[in-house]
Amino acid sequence: MGISSNKKNIVDFRQMKQKGEKIVWITSYDYPTASFAEKAGVDMILVGDSLGMCIYGYESTVPVTMDQCIVHSECVRRAAPNTFIIGDMPFMSYQRSPEDAVVNAGRFYQDAGVDAIKLEGGERVVPQVRAILDAGMVVCGHIGLTPQSTGQFGGYKAQGRTAESGADMVKDAVALANAGAQLLLLEAVTPPVAKYITELLDIPVYSIGAGIDCDGQLLIVSDLIGEFQAFTPKFVKKYANVAEVMTNAIAAYADEVRSGAFPADEHTYKMKKGEYERFCELAKQYK
Ligand code: KIV
């Protein structure tokens, strides 16, 4: 991995907030996608536990394991050595105790070389946040719609629609920032609440479905390229239709195999001159 000079860090992100420069963040789970993301110049990559749904086809993020997150974080790290990478703590990797949280956050750092970890929850995860910070790691908080606990919200629902729930979210945001979280993500939060939190806190505040006023934006790569098919949240903008491109390419290949158009002469290897006759002679003995 080595020391890399042009990789942004939390000081850069804080300065970008102060200057009003928007920070670009996407998820990525594999080598090719992460290398495209770095080439495209994103500021940050999240190896989200959304990989459970986007890569493994689970119905939620709950079954995702630490081992899966580590393997995918390693791929992304190799592909994007000059990008700030955040590992996402999966369900039950930190909820039980601050000790579990430190051990598992440490695995992301030691095994996958991430630059920060993200965990879901507000006030209730403050002990975990403090413990991870005390071990010298960087923490990104995540509040609003937190996918690991959608059961408690009655599904994937926007947060901060009432004054009380908005105020609760401010309380959680302040608790995380006071505990030392250096980055904060708001998911599916109403824009007035997101704006209030962004202006209140010194740390960079990111939106995934929380409107324009945050310091940066995050989208799930499988949504933005039009690959994930199960559902599309309201806040997603699709910038491509990779599902259609891939389906058409595979269907064209299937047609050509069946018709005999593939492989053509240019897709095959040639024997050296004069070898075919010798080969027939030699091969005869095995008939
Ligand atoms: O896992 C993930 O990609 C996330 C986003 C939904 C914020 O946590």
mmCIF file of C-alpha atoms in Angstrom, residues 37-194:
data_model
loop_
_atom_site.group_PDB
_atom_site.id
_atom_site.type_symbol
_atom_site.label_atom_id
_atom_site.label_comp_id
_atom_site.label_asym_id
_atom_site.label_seq_id
_atom_site.Cartn_x
_atom_site.Cartn_y
_atom_site.Cartn_z
ATOM 1 C CA ALA A 37 -14.196 4.936 -9.131
ATOM 2 C CA GLU A 38 -10.624 6.018 -8.412
ATOM 3 C CA LYS A 39 -10.083 6.822 -12.099
ATOM 4 C CA ALA A 40 -13.305 8.867 -12.064
ATOM 5 C CA GLY A 41 -11.887 10.879 -9.162
ATOM 6 C CA VAL A 42 -14.267 10.169 -6.270
ATOM 7 C CA ASP A 43 -13.051 11.441 -2.888
ATOM 8 C CA MET A 44 -14.142 8.469 -0.778
ATOM 9 C CA ILE A 45 -15.285 4.865 -1.179
ATOM 10 C CA LEU A 46 -17.491 2.950 1.258
ATOM 11 C CA VAL A 47 -17.240 -0.823 1.204
ATOM 12 C CA GLY A 48 -20.801 -0.955 2.470
ATOM 13 C CA ASP A 49 -22.528 -3.925 4.013
ATOM 14 C CA SER A 50 -25.021 -3.214 1.224
ATOM 15 C CA LEU A 51 -22.760 -5.757 -0.519
ATOM 16 C CA GLY A 52 -25.099 -8.303 1.073
ATOM 17 C CA MET A 53 -27.876 -7.178 -1.228
ATOM 18 C CA CYS A 54 -25.862 -5.863 -4.196
ATOM 19 C CA ILE A 55 -23.377 -8.743 -4.479
ATOM 20 C CA TYR A 56 -24.731 -11.719 -2.526
ATOM 21 C CA GLY A 57 -28.457 -11.305 -3.246
ATOM 22 C CA TYR A 58 -29.567 -11.318 0.413
ATOM 23 C CA GLU A 59 -32.841 -9.588 1.252
ATOM 24 C CA SER A 60 -31.152 -7.291 3.775
ATOM 25 C CA THR A 61 -27.735 -6.437 5.196
ATOM 26 C CA VAL A 62 -28.332 -8.499 8.357
ATOM 27 C CA PRO A 63 -26.691 -11.783 7.182
ATOM 28 C CA VAL A 64 -23.442 -10.044 6.155
ATOM 29 C CA THR A 65 -20.349 -11.247 8.046
ATOM 30 C CA MET A 66 -17.051 -9.650 9.010
ATOM 31 C CA ASP A 67 -15.198 -12.105 6.769
ATOM 32 C CA GLN A 68 -17.215 -11.032 3.734
ATOM 33 C CA CYS A 69 -16.620 -7.352 4.520
ATOM 34 C CA ILE A 70 -12.882 -7.913 4.912
ATOM 35 C CA VAL A 71 -12.530 -9.791 1.613
ATOM 36 C CA HIS A 72 -14.366 -7.082 -0.325
ATOM 37 C CA SER A 73 -12.488 -4.276 1.460
ATOM 38 C CA GLU A 74 -9.200 -5.919 0.457
ATOM 39 C CA CYS A 75 -10.267 -5.963 -3.215
ATOM 40 C CA VAL A 76 -11.270 -2.314 -3.077
ATOM 41 C CA ARG A 77 -8.057 -1.270 -1.294
ATOM 42 C CA ARG A 78 -5.935 -2.978 -3.977
ATOM 43 C CA ALA A 79 -7.894 -1.258 -6.740
ATOM 44 C CA ALA A 80 -7.980 2.231 -5.214
ATOM 45 C CA PRO A 81 -4.726 2.883 -3.351
ATOM 46 C CA ASN A 82 -5.162 6.669 -3.635
ATOM 47 C CA THR A 83 -8.718 6.940 -2.341
ATOM 48 C CA PHE A 84 -9.980 7.260 1.251
ATOM 49 C CA ILE A 85 -11.710 3.949 2.000
ATOM 50 C CA ILE A 86 -14.242 3.300 4.738
ATOM 51 C CA GLY A 87 -15.049 -0.203 5.955
ATOM 52 C CA ASP A 88 -18.629 -0.768 7.088
ATOM 53 C CA MET A 89 -19.118 -2.660 10.370
ATOM 54 C CA PRO A 90 -21.703 -5.416 9.690
ATOM 55 C CA PHE A 91 -24.565 -6.411 11.976
ATOM 56 C CA MET A 92 -23.376 -7.837 15.338
ATOM 57 C CA SER A 93 -19.753 -6.841 14.772
ATOM 58 C CA TYR A 94 -20.074 -3.965 17.291
ATOM 59 C CA GLN A 95 -23.517 -4.054 18.958
ATOM 60 C CA ARG A 96 -22.572 -6.466 21.746
ATOM 61 C CA SER A 97 -19.727 -4.457 23.321
ATOM 62 C CA PRO A 98 -17.069 -1.776 22.796
ATOM 63 C CA GLU A 99 -14.479 -4.611 22.971
ATOM 64 C CA ASP A 100 -16.069 -6.384 19.987
ATOM 65 C CA ALA A 101 -16.183 -3.062 18.177
ATOM 66 C CA VAL A 102 -12.439 -2.430 18.651
ATOM 67 C CA VAL A 103 -11.463 -5.966 17.600
ATOM 68 C CA ASN A 104 -13.573 -5.855 14.444
ATOM 69 C CA ALA A 105 -12.665 -2.279 13.512
ATOM 70 C CA GLY A 106 -9.038 -3.357 13.999
ATOM 71 C CA ARG A 107 -9.538 -6.213 11.529
ATOM 72 C CA PHE A 108 -10.666 -3.717 8.877
ATOM 73 C CA TYR A 109 -7.486 -1.729 9.478
ATOM 74 C CA GLN A 110 -5.027 -4.616 9.753
ATOM 75 C CA ASP A 111 -6.425 -7.021 7.165
ATOM 76 C CA ALA A 112 -7.833 -4.609 4.593
ATOM 77 C CA GLY A 113 -5.937 -1.341 5.115
ATOM 78 C CA VAL A 114 -9.005 0.909 5.348
ATOM 79 C CA ASP A 115 -8.784 4.575 6.392
ATOM 80 C CA ALA A 116 -11.891 4.652 8.597
ATOM 81 C CA ILE A 117 -14.794 2.525 9.698
ATOM 82 C CA LYS A 118 -18.517 3.308 9.730
ATOM 83 C CA LEU A 119 -21.080 2.028 12.189
ATOM 84 C CA GLU A 120 -24.818 2.576 12.489
ATOM 85 C CA GLY A 121 -26.587 4.256 15.396
ATOM 86 C CA GLY A 122 -26.610 7.409 17.503
ATOM 87 C CA GLU A 123 -26.347 7.813 21.258
ATOM 88 C CA ARG A 124 -26.586 4.061 21.820
ATOM 89 C CA VAL A 125 -23.239 3.388 20.071
ATOM 90 C CA VAL A 126 -21.292 6.193 21.763
ATOM 91 C CA PRO A 127 -19.318 3.723 23.969
ATOM 92 C CA GLN A 128 -18.298 1.810 20.827
ATOM 93 C CA VAL A 129 -17.318 5.024 19.009
ATOM 94 C CA ARG A 130 -15.168 6.127 21.969
ATOM 95 C CA ALA A 131 -13.465 2.731 22.214
ATOM 96 C CA ILE A 132 -12.614 2.636 18.486
ATOM 97 C CA LEU A 133 -11.282 6.197 18.621
ATOM 98 C CA ASP A 134 -9.204 5.376 21.715
ATOM 99 C CA ALA A 135 -7.577 2.619 19.661
ATOM 100 C CA GLY A 136 -6.485 5.267 17.133
ATOM 101 C CA MET A 137 -8.973 4.660 14.339
ATOM 102 C CA VAL A 138 -11.252 7.065 12.448
ATOM 103 C CA VAL A 139 -15.017 6.724 12.878
ATOM 104 C CA CYS A 140 -17.880 7.705 10.591
ATOM 105 C CA GLY A 141 -21.299 7.759 12.282
ATOM 106 C CA HIS A 142 -24.475 6.788 10.413
ATOM 107 C CA ILE A 143 -27.945 7.876 11.538
ATOM 108 C CA GLY A 144 -31.402 8.338 10.031
ATOM 109 C CA LEU A 145 -32.533 5.212 8.213
ATOM 110 C CA THR A 146 -30.039 2.632 9.438
ATOM 111 C CA PRO A 147 -30.512 -0.546 7.353
ATOM 112 C CA GLN A 148 -29.355 -2.963 10.077
ATOM 113 C CA SER A 149 -32.333 -1.915 12.224
ATOM 114 C CA THR A 150 -35.080 -1.321 9.642
ATOM 115 C CA GLY A 151 -37.262 -3.721 11.633
ATOM 116 C CA GLN A 152 -37.466 -1.061 14.353
ATOM 117 C CA PHE A 153 -38.590 1.549 11.778
ATOM 118 C CA GLY A 154 -41.157 -0.728 10.136
ATOM 119 C CA GLY A 155 -39.153 -0.929 6.884
ATOM 120 C CA TYR A 156 -37.129 1.397 4.648
ATOM 121 C CA LYS A 157 -38.820 4.670 5.646
ATOM 122 C CA ALA A 158 -37.688 8.295 5.512
ATOM 123 C CA GLN A 159 -36.608 9.684 8.888
ATOM 124 C CA GLY A 160 -37.089 13.123 10.422
ATOM 125 C CA ARG A 161 -40.578 13.750 9.116
ATOM 126 C CA THR A 162 -41.860 15.003 12.485
ATOM 127 C CA ALA A 163 -40.405 17.639 14.801
ATOM 128 C CA GLU A 164 -39.743 15.013 17.493
ATOM 129 C CA SER A 165 -37.935 12.574 15.225
ATOM 130 C CA GLY A 166 -35.921 15.442 13.699
ATOM 131 C CA ALA A 167 -34.906 16.656 17.146
ATOM 132 C CA ASP A 168 -33.973 13.087 18.197
ATOM 133 C CA MET A 169 -31.691 12.926 15.200
ATOM 134 C CA VAL A 170 -29.993 16.205 16.136
ATOM 135 C CA LYS A 171 -29.436 14.731 19.612
ATOM 136 C CA ASP A 172 -27.850 11.613 18.088
ATOM 137 C CA ALA A 173 -25.692 13.668 15.711
ATOM 138 C CA VAL A 174 -24.389 15.844 18.556
ATOM 139 C CA ALA A 175 -23.724 12.774 20.736
ATOM 140 C CA LEU A 176 -21.642 11.160 17.975
ATOM 141 C CA ALA A 177 -19.700 14.353 17.214
ATOM 142 C CA ASN A 178 -19.035 14.929 20.932
ATOM 143 C CA ALA A 179 -17.832 11.336 21.237
ATOM 144 C CA GLY A 180 -15.275 12.122 18.519
ATOM 145 C CA ALA A 181 -16.761 10.777 15.277
ATOM 146 C CA GLN A 182 -14.951 12.641 12.476
ATOM 147 C CA LEU A 183 -17.516 12.036 9.713
ATOM 148 C CA LEU A 184 -21.282 11.605 9.790
ATOM 149 C CA LEU A 185 -23.678 10.063 7.280
ATOM 150 C CA LEU A 186 -27.414 10.866 7.210
ATOM 151 C CA GLU A 187 -29.576 8.343 5.362
ATOM 152 C CA ALA A 188 -33.099 9.061 4.073
ATOM 153 C CA VAL A 189 -33.446 12.155 6.261
ATOM 154 C CA THR A 190 -35.694 15.096 5.418
ATOM 155 C CA PRO A 191 -33.609 17.992 3.999
ATOM 156 C CA PRO A 192 -34.491 20.605 6.682
ATOM 157 C CA VAL A 193 -33.226 18.292 9.439
ATOM 158 C CA ALA A 194 -30.131 17.386 7.381
#
